[in-house]
Amino acid sequence: MMEQTLLLDDSETHKGGFRTLPFILGHAALMHVATSALSPNMIMYLMNEYHMNMTTGSNIIYIWSAVTNIAPVVGAFMADSFVGRFQMIGLGSVVTLVGMFLFWLTSVIPQARPPPCVDSNSICRSAEMFQIFFLCFSLAIIAIGDGAIKSSSLAFGSDQLKREVCQGNARAMERYFSWYYAVYALSVLFALTCLVYIQVNMGWALGFGAPVLLMLFSTVIIYLGTPFYVKLKPKSSLITGLLQVIVASRRNRCLRLSSQSADMLYHQKKGSTIVLPSEKLRFLNKACIVQDPQLDLSPDGEATDPWHLCTVDQVEELKALLKVVPIWLTGVIMSINISQNSFPVLQANTMDRHIGSSFEIPGSFGIFGVISAILWIVLYDCLILRVASKLTGKPAHFSTKERMGFGFFLSFLSVLVVAAVEGVRRSIAIKEGYSDDPQGVIPMSAMWLLPQYSLAGFASTLHAISQNEFYISEFPRSMSSVASALLGVGTGVGSLLASFIMNTIDDLTKRGGQESWVSSNINKGHYNYYYLVLAGFSLVNILCYIVFSRAYGPCKGEVMDEEKP
C-alpha cells in the first residue's frame, strides 16, 4: 500500500532538534492568539455593524467554523502528497495574514459596511451584496489559511524531533506535545482577555488590527527558522490508498468469497504481520484477492494495477475507518452543543458582570470555559485518578469510551443548565421592563453563567482528548493523520448541523407572525426552549452512544488487559 510517509533528504539529516521549537511554538502561539481573538465577539460585530439578525449572523459563524475545521483534512492531504508540511505552513500563514488584513479593512473603511443606524427612528440599512461578499470572502480566506496551518503544524514539529527519539530521548515527543497544548491554552486565554477587551473598549478597528500584526509576526517567525528545519519530501497519501480499496472492491465485486479465508491468495504488503483480512465487512476483502499471480503481481511482488488489487493492510485500514463511523457520528451531534457560541455572548452582555462595586469582568465569558478545560486536565491526573485508585485499591484507569460517555453526559447537563438560567434571566428582563431593549443590563449577576461554562468546558475537554486518543489508539499507525483529523471534521459537520437546526426552529416558531425562539431580541425570544430542544438531541445521542459503544466491542487496550492473567 502507498503509506502516508515522507522521505528525508540526505541534506536534512543534521537539521532539526529542540533548537527549532522556539520558532515552531512561537509561530503557533501568535497564530492561535490572532485567530482565536476573532470569533468571541463576531456575533456582536455582525449584528451591530452589519445590522444582521441573530439567525443570519449565526449562520455565517457556523459556516465559517465548519470550513475552518474541515479545511485541515484537505491541507493534510496536500501537504503529505504534493506540497510538503513546511511549505503548507508557510503558505497557510501568508493566506491567513491576507484574510485577516481584508477582514480588518471591513472595520476601517466605512464603505465596506452599512452606514450606522439612525437612533431617532431606528432606521437601519441592510448591507449591500458587495459588502456581504467582501466580508464572507475575507472570512473564507482566514478559514482556508488557518486550516492549512493546523493540518501540518503539530506534525511538522514532531518531524524535527525524530532524530532525538532515535538517539534515545524517548520523552522528546511527550515534552513537545505538552508544550504545544500548553501554548495553545495560554494563547486562547490571552485572546479571550486582552484582545477581546480591546475590541469592546477601544473599538473594532484596533481590536481587529492587533491580530493582523500578531499574524504578521507569526509568519516572520516561522520563516526565520528555515535554515534549521528538517523538511520532509512528500511521497504519497493514505487517502489515495483508501480510495483504491473502494475502487478495487467494486471492480472485483463478481468474485466469490470463500468461507475459509485461508483458501484464498491475498496480496500482502512487504514486512506486514497481517496475513489474512478480518471477517468483518467481508465484501471489502475482494479488493486484496490475487486472481492470477502472474498477471496481478510484478516480479518484485507489487500490484501491477493498485486500483485493481490492494494489500490486506489497505483493506484493514479502510475497515478500521468504517468501524468507528457510528461513534464518530455521536461526536458530531455533541459538536452541535459546542458550536453554540453566539447566544452566550448576547446573554452575558445583558447581565451584570461586576464583581464587587467597581471591577467588571472584561472580555468574553468564554474564558471560563477555557479555564475549566485546563482545570479538568489537572484535576483528572492529580485528583480524580488518585481518589479512584484509593477507593478501588488498585491503579484506576477510565477507558476512552467511558470518558467519551461522561463527556456526552456533561454536555447534556450544560445545555439543561443554559435553558434553566436563560428562563430565569428572561423572566427578570421582562419583569424589569426590558422586553424591547435586548441590550439593557438587567439586575442579575453574570456569575449565574459560570456553571454552564464550567460544564461545557469539562465536556469539550473530555470530548476532544478521549476522541483523539480513541481514534489514534484504534487505527493503524499509518492512519495517524486521518485519526487526528476526524475530530476536526466532526466539529465542522456539527457546525453545519447547528446551522440547520437553528434555521429550522426559526422557520417553525415564527409562523403565524409570532416571535421566533431565536429572535435577535433575546428578551422576546425563547432561547430556553431552544436549548431544551438541544438537550433532547443530546439525550437521544447518549442512548445511541451506549448502543454503538457496546456494538463496537472492546478497544485494543481493553483486549490486552483482559488477556493478562
Coordinates of C-alpha atoms in Angstrom, one line a residue:
M1 CA 0.0 0.0 0.0
M2 CA 1.0 3.6 -0.5
E3 CA 1.7 4.7 3.0
Q4 CA 1.4 8.2 4.3
T5 CA 5.1 8.6 4.8
L6 CA 7.6 11.3 3.9
L7 CA 11.1 10.9 2.5
L8 CA 14.1 12.5 4.2
D9 CA 16.7 14.3 2.1
D10 CA 20.3 13.4 3.0
S11 CA 21.0 17.2 3.4
E12 CA 18.4 17.3 6.2
T13 CA 20.0 14.7 8.5
H14 CA 21.9 17.2 10.6
K15 CA 19.0 19.6 11.0
G16 CA 16.0 19.7 13.4
G17 CA 16.1 19.1 17.1
F18 CA 15.0 21.2 20.0
R19 CA 16.5 24.4 18.5
T20 CA 13.7 24.5 16.0
L21 CA 10.9 24.5 18.7
P22 CA 11.1 28.2 19.6
F23 CA 10.3 29.1 16.0
I24 CA 7.5 26.5 15.7
L25 CA 5.9 27.2 19.1
G26 CA 6.3 30.9 18.7
H27 CA 4.6 30.8 15.4
A28 CA 1.8 28.6 16.8
A29 CA 1.3 30.9 19.9
L30 CA 1.0 34.1 17.8
M31 CA -1.2 32.4 15.2
H32 CA -3.6 31.0 17.9
V33 CA -3.8 34.3 19.6
A34 CA -4.6 36.1 16.3
T35 CA -7.3 33.7 15.1
S36 CA -8.9 33.0 18.5
A37 CA -9.5 36.7 19.0
L38 CA -11.9 37.0 16.0
S39 CA -14.7 34.6 17.0
P40 CA -15.8 35.5 20.6
N41 CA -17.4 38.8 19.7
M42 CA -18.1 38.1 16.0
I43 CA -21.9 37.9 16.5
M44 CA -21.8 41.4 18.1
Y45 CA -19.8 42.8 15.2
L46 CA -22.2 41.3 12.6
M47 CA -25.3 42.5 14.4
N48 CA -24.1 46.0 15.4
E49 CA -22.1 46.9 12.3
Y50 CA -23.8 44.8 9.5
H51 CA -27.3 45.0 11.0
M52 CA -27.8 41.3 10.7
N53 CA -30.3 39.4 12.8
M54 CA -29.3 36.7 15.2
T55 CA -30.1 33.8 12.7
T56 CA -28.2 35.3 9.8
G57 CA -25.1 36.2 11.8
S58 CA -25.0 32.8 13.5
N59 CA -25.3 31.0 10.1
I60 CA -22.2 32.9 8.9
I61 CA -20.3 31.9 12.0
Y62 CA -21.4 28.3 11.8
I63 CA -20.3 28.0 8.1
W64 CA -17.0 29.8 8.9
S65 CA -16.4 27.4 11.8
A66 CA -17.2 24.4 9.6
V67 CA -14.8 25.5 6.9
T68 CA -12.1 26.1 9.5
N69 CA -12.4 22.6 10.9
I70 CA -12.8 20.7 7.6
A71 CA -10.0 22.6 5.8
P72 CA -7.2 20.8 7.7
V73 CA -8.2 17.5 6.1
V74 CA -7.7 18.9 2.7
G75 CA -4.5 20.6 3.8
A76 CA -3.1 17.4 5.3
F77 CA -3.8 15.5 2.0
M78 CA -2.0 18.2 0.0
A79 CA 0.9 18.5 2.4
D80 CA 1.6 14.8 2.5
S81 CA 1.0 14.2 -1.2
F82 CA 2.3 17.2 -3.1
V83 CA 3.3 20.3 -1.2
G84 CA 5.2 19.3 2.0
R85 CA 4.5 20.3 5.6
F86 CA 6.7 23.3 5.9
Q87 CA 5.5 24.8 2.6
M88 CA 1.9 24.2 3.7
I89 CA 2.5 26.1 7.0
G90 CA 4.2 28.9 5.2
L91 CA 1.6 29.2 2.5
G92 CA -1.2 29.0 5.2
S93 CA 0.4 31.7 7.2
V94 CA 0.5 34.1 4.3
V95 CA -3.0 33.3 3.3
T96 CA -4.3 33.8 6.8
L97 CA -2.4 37.1 7.1
V98 CA -4.1 38.3 3.8
G99 CA -7.5 37.2 5.0
M100 CA -7.1 38.9 8.4
F101 CA -5.9 42.1 6.7
L102 CA -9.0 42.1 4.4
F103 CA -11.3 41.5 7.4
W104 CA -9.6 44.4 9.3
L105 CA -10.5 46.6 6.3
T106 CA -14.2 46.0 7.0
S107 CA -13.7 47.8 10.3
V108 CA -11.7 50.8 9.0
I109 CA -13.3 51.5 5.6
P110 CA -16.8 52.9 6.1
Q111 CA -17.9 51.8 2.6
A112 CA -17.1 48.2 3.4
R113 CA -20.1 48.0 5.8
P114 CA -23.6 49.6 6.0
P115 CA -24.0 53.1 7.5
P116 CA -24.9 53.4 11.2
C117 CA -28.5 53.2 12.2
V118 CA -30.5 56.3 12.8
D119 CA -31.2 56.1 16.5
S120 CA -34.1 58.6 16.4
N121 CA -36.3 56.3 14.4
S122 CA -34.3 53.1 14.5
I123 CA -33.8 53.0 10.7
C124 CA -31.1 50.5 9.8
R125 CA -30.0 49.9 6.2
S126 CA -29.1 46.4 5.3
A127 CA -25.7 45.5 4.0
E128 CA -25.3 45.6 0.2
M129 CA -24.3 42.5 -1.8
F130 CA -20.7 43.6 -2.3
Q131 CA -20.3 44.3 1.4
I132 CA -21.6 40.8 2.3
F133 CA -19.4 39.3 -0.3
F134 CA -16.3 41.1 0.9
L135 CA -17.0 40.1 4.5
C136 CA -17.6 36.4 3.7
F137 CA -14.6 36.4 1.3
S138 CA -12.2 37.6 4.0
L139 CA -13.5 35.1 6.5
A140 CA -13.2 32.3 3.9
I141 CA -9.6 33.2 3.2
I142 CA -8.9 33.2 7.0
A143 CA -10.5 29.7 7.4
I144 CA -8.6 28.2 4.4
G145 CA -5.3 29.6 5.7
D146 CA -5.9 28.6 9.3
G147 CA -6.9 25.1 8.1
A148 CA -3.7 24.8 6.1
I149 CA -1.6 25.7 9.2
K150 CA -3.4 23.4 11.5
S151 CA -3.1 20.5 9.0
S152 CA 0.7 20.4 9.4
S153 CA 1.8 22.5 12.4
L154 CA 1.8 19.7 15.0
A155 CA 3.2 17.1 12.7
F156 CA 5.9 19.4 11.4
G157 CA 7.2 19.9 15.0
S158 CA 7.3 16.2 15.5
D159 CA 9.3 15.8 12.3
Q160 CA 12.1 17.9 14.0
L161 CA 12.4 15.5 16.9
K162 CA 12.6 12.2 15.2
R163 CA 16.4 12.2 15.5
E164 CA 16.1 13.0 19.2
V165 CA 13.9 10.0 19.7
C166 CA 16.2 7.7 17.7
Q167 CA 19.1 8.8 19.8
G168 CA 17.4 7.6 23.0
N169 CA 15.4 10.7 24.2
A170 CA 12.1 8.9 24.5
R171 CA 10.3 11.8 26.2
A172 CA 11.2 14.3 23.4
M173 CA 7.8 13.8 21.7
E174 CA 5.9 13.8 25.0
R175 CA 7.5 17.1 26.0
Y176 CA 6.8 18.6 22.7
F177 CA 3.1 17.7 22.7
S178 CA 2.8 19.1 26.3
W179 CA 4.4 22.4 25.3
Y180 CA 2.3 22.7 22.2
Y181 CA -1.0 22.2 24.0
A182 CA 0.1 24.5 26.9
V183 CA 1.0 27.2 24.3
Y184 CA -2.4 26.7 22.7
A185 CA -4.3 27.1 26.0
L186 CA -2.3 30.2 27.1
S187 CA -2.9 31.7 23.6
V188 CA -6.6 31.3 23.8
L189 CA -6.7 32.7 27.3
F190 CA -4.7 35.8 26.2
A191 CA -7.0 36.2 23.1
L192 CA -10.2 36.0 25.2
T193 CA -9.0 38.6 27.7
C194 CA -6.7 41.2 26.3
L195 CA -7.7 41.2 22.6
V196 CA -11.4 40.9 23.3
Y197 CA -11.1 43.7 25.9
I198 CA -9.6 45.9 23.2
Q199 CA -12.5 45.1 20.8
V200 CA -15.1 46.0 23.5
N201 CA -13.4 49.1 24.9
M202 CA -11.2 50.5 22.2
G203 CA -13.2 49.8 19.0
W204 CA -13.3 47.2 16.2
A205 CA -10.5 48.8 14.2
L206 CA -7.9 48.5 16.9
G207 CA -9.4 45.2 18.1
F208 CA -9.1 43.5 14.7
G209 CA -5.9 45.4 13.8
A210 CA -3.9 43.9 16.6
P211 CA -4.4 40.3 15.4
V212 CA -3.2 41.3 12.0
L213 CA 0.1 42.4 13.5
L214 CA 0.4 39.3 15.5
M215 CA -0.2 37.2 12.4
L216 CA 2.5 39.1 10.6
F217 CA 5.0 38.4 13.4
S218 CA 3.9 34.8 13.4
T219 CA 4.6 34.5 9.6
V220 CA 8.0 36.1 10.0
I221 CA 9.0 33.8 12.9
I222 CA 8.2 30.6 11.0
Y223 CA 10.4 31.7 8.1
L224 CA 13.2 32.8 10.4
G225 CA 13.9 29.2 11.4
T226 CA 14.1 28.0 7.8
P227 CA 17.9 27.1 7.9
F228 CA 17.3 24.8 10.9
Y229 CA 14.2 22.8 9.8
V230 CA 14.0 19.2 8.7
K231 CA 11.9 19.4 5.5
L232 CA 10.5 16.0 4.5
K233 CA 9.6 15.4 0.9
P234 CA 6.0 14.3 0.2
K235 CA 5.7 10.8 -1.1
S236 CA 2.1 9.6 -1.3
S237 CA -1.2 9.8 0.5
L238 CA -3.1 7.3 2.6
I239 CA -6.4 8.8 1.3
T240 CA -5.4 7.5 -2.2
G241 CA -4.9 4.1 -0.7
L242 CA -8.3 4.1 0.8
L243 CA -9.9 5.1 -2.4
Q244 CA -8.1 2.3 -4.2
V245 CA -9.7 -0.2 -1.9
I246 CA -13.2 1.1 -2.7
V247 CA -12.5 1.1 -6.5
A248 CA -10.8 -2.4 -6.4
S249 CA -13.6 -4.0 -4.3
R250 CA -16.1 -2.5 -6.8
R251 CA -14.2 -3.9 -9.8
N252 CA -13.9 -7.3 -8.2
R253 CA -17.5 -7.5 -7.0
C254 CA -18.2 -10.6 -9.0
L255 CA -15.6 -12.6 -7.2
R256 CA -16.9 -15.2 -4.8
L257 CA -15.5 -15.2 -1.2
S258 CA -14.6 -18.5 0.4
S259 CA -16.0 -19.2 3.9
Q260 CA -12.4 -20.1 4.8
S261 CA -10.1 -17.1 4.2
A262 CA -7.1 -19.4 4.1
D263 CA -8.3 -20.9 0.8
M264 CA -7.7 -17.5 -0.9
L265 CA -4.5 -15.9 -2.0
Y266 CA -4.3 -12.4 -0.7
H267 CA -1.9 -9.6 -1.6
Q268 CA 0.3 -8.8 1.4
K269 CA 2.4 -5.7 2.0
K270 CA 6.1 -6.4 2.4
G271 CA 7.1 -6.7 6.0
S272 CA 3.5 -6.7 7.3
T273 CA 2.4 -9.0 10.0
I274 CA -1.2 -9.0 8.7
V275 CA -1.6 -12.2 6.7
L276 CA -5.4 -12.6 6.3
P277 CA -8.2 -10.0 6.2
S278 CA -10.7 -10.0 9.0
E279 CA -14.2 -11.4 8.6
K280 CA -16.0 -8.1 9.3
L281 CA -17.1 -6.1 6.2
R282 CA -16.1 -9.1 4.1
F283 CA -17.1 -7.5 0.8
L284 CA -14.0 -5.3 1.0
N285 CA -11.8 -8.4 1.1
K286 CA -12.4 -8.8 -2.7
A287 CA -10.0 -5.8 -3.2
C288 CA -7.0 -7.8 -2.0
I289 CA -7.7 -11.2 -3.7
V290 CA -5.0 -12.3 -6.1
Q291 CA -6.7 -13.9 -9.1
D292 CA -3.7 -14.6 -11.2
P293 CA -0.2 -14.0 -9.6
Q294 CA 1.5 -13.7 -13.0
L295 CA -0.9 -11.0 -14.2
D296 CA -1.7 -9.3 -11.0
L297 CA 1.8 -9.1 -9.5
S298 CA 5.0 -7.6 -10.8
P299 CA 8.3 -9.5 -10.4
D300 CA 9.1 -7.6 -7.2
G301 CA 5.7 -8.6 -5.7
E302 CA 3.9 -5.3 -6.1
A303 CA 0.5 -5.0 -7.7
T304 CA 0.6 -4.2 -11.4
D305 CA -2.6 -2.1 -11.0
P306 CA -3.1 -0.8 -7.5
W307 CA -6.6 0.3 -8.5
H308 CA -7.5 -3.4 -9.2
L309 CA -5.5 -5.1 -6.4
C310 CA -4.8 -3.8 -2.9
T311 CA -2.9 -5.1 0.1
V312 CA -4.5 -6.7 3.1
D313 CA -3.2 -3.7 5.1
Q314 CA -5.1 -1.3 2.9
V315 CA -8.3 -3.2 3.4
E316 CA -8.0 -3.4 7.1
E317 CA -7.3 0.4 7.3
L318 CA -10.5 1.2 5.5
K319 CA -12.4 -1.3 7.8
A320 CA -10.9 0.5 10.8
L321 CA -12.2 3.8 9.5
L322 CA -15.7 2.5 8.7
K323 CA -15.9 0.7 12.1
V324 CA -15.6 4.0 14.1
V325 CA -18.2 5.9 12.0
P326 CA -21.1 5.3 14.3
I327 CA -19.2 6.5 17.4
W328 CA -17.8 9.4 15.3
L329 CA -21.4 10.4 14.5
T330 CA -22.3 10.7 18.2
G331 CA -19.3 13.1 18.5
V332 CA -20.8 15.1 15.6
I333 CA -24.1 15.5 17.5
M334 CA -22.3 16.7 20.6
S335 CA -20.4 19.2 18.5
I336 CA -23.8 20.9 17.9
N337 CA -23.7 22.0 21.6
I338 CA -20.1 23.1 21.4
S339 CA -20.9 25.3 18.3
Q340 CA -23.4 27.4 20.3
N341 CA -21.1 30.5 20.6
S342 CA -23.4 33.4 19.5
F343 CA -26.2 33.4 22.1
P344 CA -24.0 33.1 25.2
V345 CA -22.3 36.4 24.1
L346 CA -25.6 38.2 23.9
Q347 CA -26.8 36.6 27.1
A348 CA -23.7 37.7 29.1
N349 CA -24.0 41.3 27.7
T350 CA -27.4 41.7 29.2
M351 CA -26.3 40.7 32.7
D352 CA -24.4 42.4 35.5
R353 CA -20.7 41.5 35.0
H354 CA -19.4 43.3 38.1
I355 CA -17.6 41.6 40.9
G356 CA -17.9 43.9 43.9
S357 CA -18.6 47.6 43.3
S358 CA -16.0 48.5 40.8
F359 CA -14.5 45.6 38.9
E360 CA -16.2 44.4 35.8
I361 CA -15.2 41.1 34.1
P362 CA -13.5 42.2 30.8
G363 CA -13.8 40.3 27.5
S364 CA -15.7 37.2 26.8
F365 CA -17.1 34.8 29.4
G366 CA -15.8 32.0 27.1
I367 CA -12.6 32.4 29.1
F368 CA -14.3 30.5 32.0
G369 CA -14.8 27.5 29.6
V370 CA -11.1 27.6 28.7
I371 CA -10.1 27.8 32.4
S372 CA -12.5 24.9 33.2
A373 CA -10.9 22.8 30.4
I374 CA -7.4 23.4 31.9
L375 CA -8.7 22.7 35.4
W376 CA -10.2 19.4 34.2
I377 CA -6.9 18.2 32.8
V378 CA -5.1 19.0 36.1
L379 CA -7.8 17.6 38.3
Y380 CA -8.2 14.4 36.3
D381 CA -4.5 13.5 36.6
C382 CA -3.8 14.8 40.1
L383 CA -7.1 14.2 42.0
I384 CA -9.7 12.0 40.2
L385 CA -7.4 9.1 39.3
R386 CA -5.8 9.1 42.7
V387 CA -9.1 9.1 44.6
A388 CA -10.4 6.4 42.4
S389 CA -7.3 4.3 42.9
K390 CA -7.6 4.6 46.7
L391 CA -11.3 3.6 46.6
T392 CA -10.7 0.6 44.4
G393 CA -7.4 -0.4 45.9
K394 CA -5.6 -0.7 42.5
P395 CA -4.4 1.8 39.9
A396 CA -7.5 3.3 38.3
H397 CA -8.0 3.9 34.6
F398 CA -11.0 5.1 32.7
S399 CA -11.2 3.8 29.1
T400 CA -11.6 6.2 26.2
K401 CA -15.2 5.1 25.7
E402 CA -16.0 5.7 29.4
R403 CA -14.6 9.2 29.2
M404 CA -16.4 9.9 26.0
G405 CA -19.7 8.8 27.5
F406 CA -19.1 11.0 30.6
G407 CA -18.3 13.9 28.3
F408 CA -21.6 13.4 26.5
F409 CA -23.5 13.4 29.8
L410 CA -21.8 16.7 31.0
S411 CA -22.6 18.3 27.6
F412 CA -26.3 17.3 28.2
L413 CA -26.2 18.8 31.7
S414 CA -24.6 22.0 30.3
V415 CA -27.5 22.7 27.8
L416 CA -30.0 21.9 30.6
V417 CA -28.3 24.5 32.8
V418 CA -28.3 27.1 30.0
A419 CA -32.1 26.5 29.5
A420 CA -32.8 26.9 33.2
V421 CA -30.6 30.1 33.6
E422 CA -32.0 31.6 30.5
G423 CA -35.6 31.0 31.7
V424 CA -34.8 33.0 34.9
R425 CA -32.9 35.7 33.0
R426 CA -35.7 36.2 30.5
S427 CA -38.3 36.4 33.3
I428 CA -36.3 39.1 35.1
A429 CA -35.8 41.1 31.9
I430 CA -39.5 41.1 31.2
K431 CA -40.4 41.9 34.8
E432 CA -37.9 44.9 34.8
G433 CA -39.3 46.2 31.5
Y434 CA -36.5 45.3 29.2
S435 CA -38.7 43.5 26.6
D436 CA -37.9 46.0 23.9
D437 CA -34.3 46.6 24.9
P438 CA -32.2 43.5 24.2
Q439 CA -29.0 45.3 25.2
G440 CA -30.2 46.6 28.5
V441 CA -28.4 45.3 31.6
I442 CA -30.8 43.5 34.0
P443 CA -30.2 43.2 37.8
M444 CA -28.9 39.6 37.6
S445 CA -25.3 38.7 38.2
A446 CA -23.5 37.1 35.3
M447 CA -21.9 34.7 37.8
W448 CA -25.0 32.6 37.2
L449 CA -23.4 31.7 33.8
L450 CA -20.3 30.1 35.4
P451 CA -22.0 26.6 35.9
Q452 CA -22.9 26.3 32.2
Y453 CA -19.5 27.5 31.1
S454 CA -17.7 25.1 33.5
L455 CA -19.8 22.1 32.4
A456 CA -19.3 23.0 28.8
G457 CA -15.5 23.3 29.3
F458 CA -15.3 20.0 31.1
A459 CA -17.4 18.3 28.4
S460 CA -15.5 19.7 25.5
T461 CA -12.1 18.7 27.0
L462 CA -13.3 15.2 27.7
H463 CA -14.7 15.0 24.2
A464 CA -11.6 16.2 22.5
I465 CA -9.0 14.3 24.4
S466 CA -10.9 11.0 24.6
Q467 CA -11.9 11.0 21.0
N468 CA -8.4 11.8 19.7
E469 CA -7.0 9.1 21.9
F470 CA -9.6 6.7 20.8
Y471 CA -9.0 7.2 17.1
I472 CA -5.2 7.2 17.4
S473 CA -5.1 4.0 19.5
E474 CA -7.7 2.1 17.4
F475 CA -6.3 3.0 14.0
P476 CA -3.1 1.5 12.4
R477 CA -0.1 3.7 12.8
S478 CA -0.2 4.6 9.1
M479 CA -3.6 6.2 9.7
S480 CA -2.4 8.7 12.4
S481 CA -3.1 11.7 10.3
V482 CA -6.6 10.5 9.5
A483 CA -7.2 9.8 13.2
S484 CA -6.1 13.3 14.2
A485 CA -8.3 14.9 11.6
L486 CA -11.5 13.1 12.5
L487 CA -12.3 15.3 15.5
G488 CA -12.0 18.5 13.4
V489 CA -14.2 17.1 10.7
G490 CA -16.8 16.1 13.2
T491 CA -16.7 19.7 14.7
G492 CA -17.1 21.1 11.2
V493 CA -20.1 18.9 10.4
G494 CA -21.6 19.7 13.8
S495 CA -21.4 23.4 13.0
L496 CA -23.3 22.8 9.8
L497 CA -26.0 20.8 11.6
A498 CA -26.2 23.5 14.3
S499 CA -27.0 26.0 11.5
F500 CA -29.6 23.7 10.0
I501 CA -31.3 23.2 13.4
M502 CA -31.3 26.9 14.2
N503 CA -32.8 27.7 10.8
T504 CA -35.5 25.0 11.1
I505 CA -36.5 26.2 14.6
D506 CA -36.5 29.8 13.4
D507 CA -38.8 28.9 10.4
L508 CA -41.2 26.8 12.5
T509 CA -41.5 29.1 15.5
K510 CA -42.1 32.4 13.7
R511 CA -45.1 31.2 11.7
G512 CA -48.3 33.0 12.2
G513 CA -46.5 36.2 13.0
Q514 CA -45.1 35.0 16.3
E515 CA -41.7 35.9 17.7
S516 CA -39.1 33.4 16.8
W517 CA -37.5 31.4 19.6
V518 CA -34.1 32.5 18.2
S519 CA -35.1 36.2 17.8
S520 CA -32.4 38.9 17.7
N521 CA -34.2 40.3 20.7
I522 CA -33.3 37.6 23.2
N523 CA -35.8 39.0 25.7
K524 CA -38.7 38.4 23.3
G525 CA -37.3 35.1 22.0
H526 CA -37.3 31.8 23.8
Y527 CA -33.8 30.5 23.9
N528 CA -34.7 28.5 26.9
Y529 CA -37.0 26.4 24.7
Y530 CA -34.3 26.3 22.0
Y531 CA -31.8 24.8 24.4
L532 CA -34.3 22.3 25.7
V533 CA -34.5 21.0 22.1
L534 CA -30.8 20.7 22.1
A535 CA -31.0 18.8 25.4
G536 CA -33.4 16.4 23.8
F537 CA -31.0 15.8 20.9
S538 CA -28.2 15.2 23.5
L539 CA -30.3 12.7 25.5
V540 CA -31.0 10.7 22.3
N541 CA -27.4 10.9 21.4
I542 CA -26.3 9.5 24.7
L543 CA -28.6 6.5 24.2
C544 CA -27.3 6.0 20.7
Y545 CA -23.7 6.2 22.0
I546 CA -24.4 3.4 24.6
V547 CA -25.7 1.2 21.8
F548 CA -22.8 2.0 19.4
S549 CA -20.2 1.6 22.1
R550 CA -21.4 -1.9 23.0
A551 CA -21.7 -2.9 19.4
Y552 CA -18.1 -1.7 18.8
G553 CA -16.8 -4.1 21.4
P554 CA -13.6 -3.8 23.5
C555 CA -10.8 -1.4 22.4
K556 CA -7.3 -2.7 21.7
G557 CA -6.0 -1.8 25.1
E558 CA -9.0 -3.4 26.8
V559 CA -8.4 -6.6 24.9
M560 CA -4.8 -6.7 26.1
D561 CA -5.9 -6.1 29.7
E562 CA -8.4 -8.9 29.5
E563 CA -5.7 -11.3 28.3
K564 CA -3.5 -10.6 31.2
P565 CA -3.5 -13.3 33.9

